[in-house]
Coordinates of C-alpha atoms and ligand atoms in Angstrom, one line a residue:
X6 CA -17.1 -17.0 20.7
X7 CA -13.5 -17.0 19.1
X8 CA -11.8 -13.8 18.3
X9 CA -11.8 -13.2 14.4
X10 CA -8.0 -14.0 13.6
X11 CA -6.1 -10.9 12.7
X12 CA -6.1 -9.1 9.2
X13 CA -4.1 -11.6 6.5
X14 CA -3.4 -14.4 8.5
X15 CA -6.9 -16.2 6.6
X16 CA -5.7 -15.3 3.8
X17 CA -1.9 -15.3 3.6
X18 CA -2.1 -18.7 1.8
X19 CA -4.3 -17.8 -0.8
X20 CA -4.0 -13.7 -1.7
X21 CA -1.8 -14.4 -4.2
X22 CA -4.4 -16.7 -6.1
X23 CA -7.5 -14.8 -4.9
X24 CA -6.7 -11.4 -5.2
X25 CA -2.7 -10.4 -5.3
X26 CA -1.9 -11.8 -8.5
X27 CA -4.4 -9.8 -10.6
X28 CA -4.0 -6.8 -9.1
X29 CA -0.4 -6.9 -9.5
X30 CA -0.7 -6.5 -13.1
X31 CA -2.6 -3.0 -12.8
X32 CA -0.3 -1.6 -9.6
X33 CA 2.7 -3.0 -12.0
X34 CA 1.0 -0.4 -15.2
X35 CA 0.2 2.3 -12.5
X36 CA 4.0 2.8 -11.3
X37 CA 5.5 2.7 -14.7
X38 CA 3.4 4.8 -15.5
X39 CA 4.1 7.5 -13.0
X40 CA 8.0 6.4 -13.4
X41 CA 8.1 7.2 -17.0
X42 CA 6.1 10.6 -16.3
X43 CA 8.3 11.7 -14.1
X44 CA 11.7 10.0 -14.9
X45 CA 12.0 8.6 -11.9
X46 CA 16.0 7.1 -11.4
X47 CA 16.4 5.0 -8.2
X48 CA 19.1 2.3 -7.2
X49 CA 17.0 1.3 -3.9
X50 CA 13.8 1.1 -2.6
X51 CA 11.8 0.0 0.1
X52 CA 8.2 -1.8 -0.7
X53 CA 6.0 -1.1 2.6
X54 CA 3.0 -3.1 3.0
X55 CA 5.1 -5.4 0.8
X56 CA 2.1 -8.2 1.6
X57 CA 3.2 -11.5 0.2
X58 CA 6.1 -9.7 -1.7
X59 CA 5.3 -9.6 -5.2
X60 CA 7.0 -6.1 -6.3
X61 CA 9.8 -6.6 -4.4
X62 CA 10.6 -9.3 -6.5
X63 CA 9.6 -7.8 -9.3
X64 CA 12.3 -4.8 -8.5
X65 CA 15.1 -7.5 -7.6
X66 CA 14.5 -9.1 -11.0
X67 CA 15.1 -5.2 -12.2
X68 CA 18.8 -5.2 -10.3
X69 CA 17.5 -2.4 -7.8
X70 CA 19.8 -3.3 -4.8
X71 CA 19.0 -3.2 -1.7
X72 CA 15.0 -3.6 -2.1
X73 CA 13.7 -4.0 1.5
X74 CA 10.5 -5.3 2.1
X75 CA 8.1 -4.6 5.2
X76 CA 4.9 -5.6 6.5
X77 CA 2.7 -6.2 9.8
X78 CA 1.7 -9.2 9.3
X79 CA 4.2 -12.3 9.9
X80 CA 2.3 -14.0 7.2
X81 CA 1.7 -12.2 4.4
X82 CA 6.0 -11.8 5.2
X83 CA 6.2 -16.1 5.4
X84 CA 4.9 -15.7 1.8
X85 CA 7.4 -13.0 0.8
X86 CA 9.9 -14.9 2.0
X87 CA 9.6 -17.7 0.1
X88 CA 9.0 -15.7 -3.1
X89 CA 12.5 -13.9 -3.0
X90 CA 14.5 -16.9 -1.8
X91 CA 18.1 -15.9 -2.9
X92 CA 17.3 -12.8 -4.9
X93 CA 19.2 -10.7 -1.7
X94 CA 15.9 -8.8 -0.6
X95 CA 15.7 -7.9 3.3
X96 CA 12.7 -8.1 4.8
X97 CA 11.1 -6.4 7.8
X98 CA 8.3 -7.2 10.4
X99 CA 7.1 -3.5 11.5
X100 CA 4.0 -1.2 11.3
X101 CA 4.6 1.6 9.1
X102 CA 3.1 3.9 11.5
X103 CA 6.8 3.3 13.1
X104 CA 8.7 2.5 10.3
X105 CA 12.5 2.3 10.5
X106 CA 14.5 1.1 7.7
X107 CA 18.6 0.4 8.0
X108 CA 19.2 3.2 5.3
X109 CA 17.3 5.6 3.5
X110 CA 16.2 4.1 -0.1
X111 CA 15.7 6.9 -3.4
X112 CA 12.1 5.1 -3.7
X113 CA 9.8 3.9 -1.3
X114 CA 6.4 2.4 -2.5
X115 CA 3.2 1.8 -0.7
X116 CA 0.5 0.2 -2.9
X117 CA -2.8 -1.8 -3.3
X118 CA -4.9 0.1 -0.2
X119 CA -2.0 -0.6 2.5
X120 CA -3.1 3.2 3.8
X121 CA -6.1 2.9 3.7
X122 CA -5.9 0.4 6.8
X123 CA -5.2 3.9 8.8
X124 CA -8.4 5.1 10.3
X125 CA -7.5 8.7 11.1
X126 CA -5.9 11.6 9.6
X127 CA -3.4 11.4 12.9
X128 CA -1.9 8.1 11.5
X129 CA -2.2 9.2 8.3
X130 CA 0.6 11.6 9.3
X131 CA 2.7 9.8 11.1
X132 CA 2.9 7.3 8.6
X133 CA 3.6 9.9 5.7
X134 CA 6.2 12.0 8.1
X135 CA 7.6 8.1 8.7
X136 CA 7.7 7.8 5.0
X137 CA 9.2 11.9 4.7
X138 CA 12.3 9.9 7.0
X139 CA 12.8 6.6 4.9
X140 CA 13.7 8.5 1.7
X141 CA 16.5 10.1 1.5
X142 CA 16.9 13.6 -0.3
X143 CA 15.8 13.7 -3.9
X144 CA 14.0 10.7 -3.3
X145 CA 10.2 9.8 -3.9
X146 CA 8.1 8.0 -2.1
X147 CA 4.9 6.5 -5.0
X148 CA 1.7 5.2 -2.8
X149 CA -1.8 4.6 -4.0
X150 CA -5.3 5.1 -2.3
X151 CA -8.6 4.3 -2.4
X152 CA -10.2 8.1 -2.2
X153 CA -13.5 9.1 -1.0
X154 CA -15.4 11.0 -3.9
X155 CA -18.7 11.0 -2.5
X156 CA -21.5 9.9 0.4
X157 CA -21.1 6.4 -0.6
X158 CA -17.3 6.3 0.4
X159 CA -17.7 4.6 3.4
X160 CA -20.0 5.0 6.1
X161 CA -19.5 6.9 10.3
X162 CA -18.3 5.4 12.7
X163 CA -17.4 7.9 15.8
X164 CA -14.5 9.8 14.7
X165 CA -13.6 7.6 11.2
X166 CA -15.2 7.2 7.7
X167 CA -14.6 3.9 7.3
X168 CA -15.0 0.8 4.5
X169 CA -15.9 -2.4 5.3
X170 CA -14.2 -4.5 3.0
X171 CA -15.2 -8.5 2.5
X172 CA -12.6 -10.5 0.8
X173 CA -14.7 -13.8 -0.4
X174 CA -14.3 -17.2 -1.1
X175 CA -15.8 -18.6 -5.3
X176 CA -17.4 -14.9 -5.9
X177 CA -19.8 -12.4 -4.7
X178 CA -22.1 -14.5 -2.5
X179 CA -19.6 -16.5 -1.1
X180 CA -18.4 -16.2 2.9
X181 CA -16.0 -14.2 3.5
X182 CA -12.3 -15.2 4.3
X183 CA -11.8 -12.0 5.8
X184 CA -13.8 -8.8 6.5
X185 CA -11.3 -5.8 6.7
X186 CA -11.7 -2.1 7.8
X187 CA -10.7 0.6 5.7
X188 CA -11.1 4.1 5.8
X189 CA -11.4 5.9 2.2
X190 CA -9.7 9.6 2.4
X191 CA -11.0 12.7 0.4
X192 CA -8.2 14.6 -1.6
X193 CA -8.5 17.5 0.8
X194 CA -7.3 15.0 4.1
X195 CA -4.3 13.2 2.0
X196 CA -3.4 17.1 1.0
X197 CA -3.8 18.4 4.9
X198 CA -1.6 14.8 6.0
X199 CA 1.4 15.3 3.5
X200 CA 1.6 19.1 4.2
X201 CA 4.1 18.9 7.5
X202 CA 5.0 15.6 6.5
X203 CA 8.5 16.4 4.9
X204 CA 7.4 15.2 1.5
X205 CA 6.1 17.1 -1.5
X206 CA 3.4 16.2 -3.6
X207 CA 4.2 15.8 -7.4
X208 CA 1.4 14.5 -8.8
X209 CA -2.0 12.6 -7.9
X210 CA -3.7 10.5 -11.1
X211 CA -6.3 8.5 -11.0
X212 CA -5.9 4.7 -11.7
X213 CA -7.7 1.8 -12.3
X214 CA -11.6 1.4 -11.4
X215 CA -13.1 5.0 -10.3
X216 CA -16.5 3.9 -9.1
X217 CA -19.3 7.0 -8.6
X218 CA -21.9 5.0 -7.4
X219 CA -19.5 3.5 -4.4
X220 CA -18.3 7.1 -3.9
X221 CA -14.6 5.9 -4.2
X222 CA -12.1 6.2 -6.7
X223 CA -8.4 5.3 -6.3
X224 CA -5.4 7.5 -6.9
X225 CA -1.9 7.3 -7.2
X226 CA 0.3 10.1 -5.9
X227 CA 4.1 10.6 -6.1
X228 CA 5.9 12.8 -3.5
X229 CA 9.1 13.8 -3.3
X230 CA 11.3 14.6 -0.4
X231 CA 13.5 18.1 -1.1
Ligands
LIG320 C1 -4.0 -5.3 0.2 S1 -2.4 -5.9 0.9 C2 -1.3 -5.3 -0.4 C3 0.0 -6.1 -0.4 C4 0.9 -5.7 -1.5 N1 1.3 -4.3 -1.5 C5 0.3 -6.0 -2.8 O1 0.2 -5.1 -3.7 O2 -0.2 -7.1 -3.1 C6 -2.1 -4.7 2.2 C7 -0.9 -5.1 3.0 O3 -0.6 -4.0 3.9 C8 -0.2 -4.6 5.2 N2 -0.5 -3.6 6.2 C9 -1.7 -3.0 6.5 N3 -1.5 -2.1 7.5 C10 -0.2 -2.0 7.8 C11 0.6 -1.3 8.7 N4 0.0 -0.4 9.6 N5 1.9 -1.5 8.7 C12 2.5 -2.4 7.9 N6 1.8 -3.2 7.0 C13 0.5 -3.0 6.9 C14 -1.0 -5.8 5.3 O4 -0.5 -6.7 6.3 C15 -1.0 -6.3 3.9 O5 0.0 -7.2 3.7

């Protein structure tokens, strides 16, 4: 039996189409949102989990300079590349868990489940004190989450409460390009990872689709780093 091939690389070549393009629109209303709320002011910025690259185009096009954008996956980054093709955006090949940017940026975003990839509160951490070091002071960090708001948030497996999540070819029954494991994160373990992490939490509002019956509802949060 073949190993399954690893997270994105399926699906590089069509997230846009399937799924990146769509949700773009609603992570695009979420931030400026949240931006206009809190009068957020930033010359640079860092996109993490930057997938195929779709906001960090979006900020070049804004004249926010330097935008660096970073992923895992070499590509969902082959995508971004070709995206931002002139525009002056840097892009990076790291896991956020050990992220290291050239400078600090005044805004570093982190959207569309990208933490929800980290199975434990440990990584979790990490990747928010990561985060706490990749902003410099004043700065904000925005990232969204799928949250667990009740049993059906996921389901036990050992030490994580994790999502199985099936990203499918023509609609609900079809097979799936890629099945991918998430863990959804009660308010109370987001709280406990931020606290120690050098950032501060500004605000946490809920966004798009809240879903009872799947437990789950997802939240966007804006911390700041003193
Ligand atoms: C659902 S996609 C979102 C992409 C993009 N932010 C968007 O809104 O379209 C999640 C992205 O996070 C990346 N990712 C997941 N875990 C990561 C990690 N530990 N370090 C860096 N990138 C990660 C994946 O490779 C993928 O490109």
């Amino acid at each position: 039996m073949t190993a399954p091939a690893p997270p994105y690389e399926t699906l590089a070549p069509v997230y846009d189409t399937v799924l990146g393009d769509r949700a773009f629109c609603r992570i695009l209303r979420a931030f400026e949102r949240i931006e206009r709320r809190y009068g957020l002011v930033f010359r640079s910025a860092a996109d993490v989990g930057c997938g195929t690259g779709t906001f960090v185009a979006h900020l070049r096009a804004r004249g926010v300079h330097p935008v660096w954008g970073v992923d895992r996956s070499p590509h969902m980054l082959a995508r971004a590349l070709v995206k931002n093709d002139g525009n002056g955006a840097r892009f990076l090949l790291q896991d956020l868990r050990t992220l290291r940017l050239p400078h600090q940026v005044a805004l570093l975003t982190c959207q569309f489940d990208t933490l929800n990839y980290l199975l434990t509160p440990p990584e979790l951490r990490t990747a928010l004190a990561a985060f706490a070091h990749a902003v410099e002071p004043g700065g904000h960090a925005v990232f969204d989450m799928v949250t667990r708001t009740g049993e059906g948030g996921g389901q036990r497996v050992g030490e994580a409460w994790v999502r199985r999540v099936r990203v499918l070819r023509h609609g609900p029954r079809g097979t799936p390009y890629e099945t991918h494991v998430q863990r959804a994160y009660t308010l109370a373990e987001i709280g406990a990872a931020l606290a120690g992490s050098g950032l501060q939490l500004r605000g946490a509002h809920r966004v798009g689709e809240t879903r009872p019956e799947a437990g789950t509802a997802r939240v966007i949060f804006l911390a700041r780093r003193p």
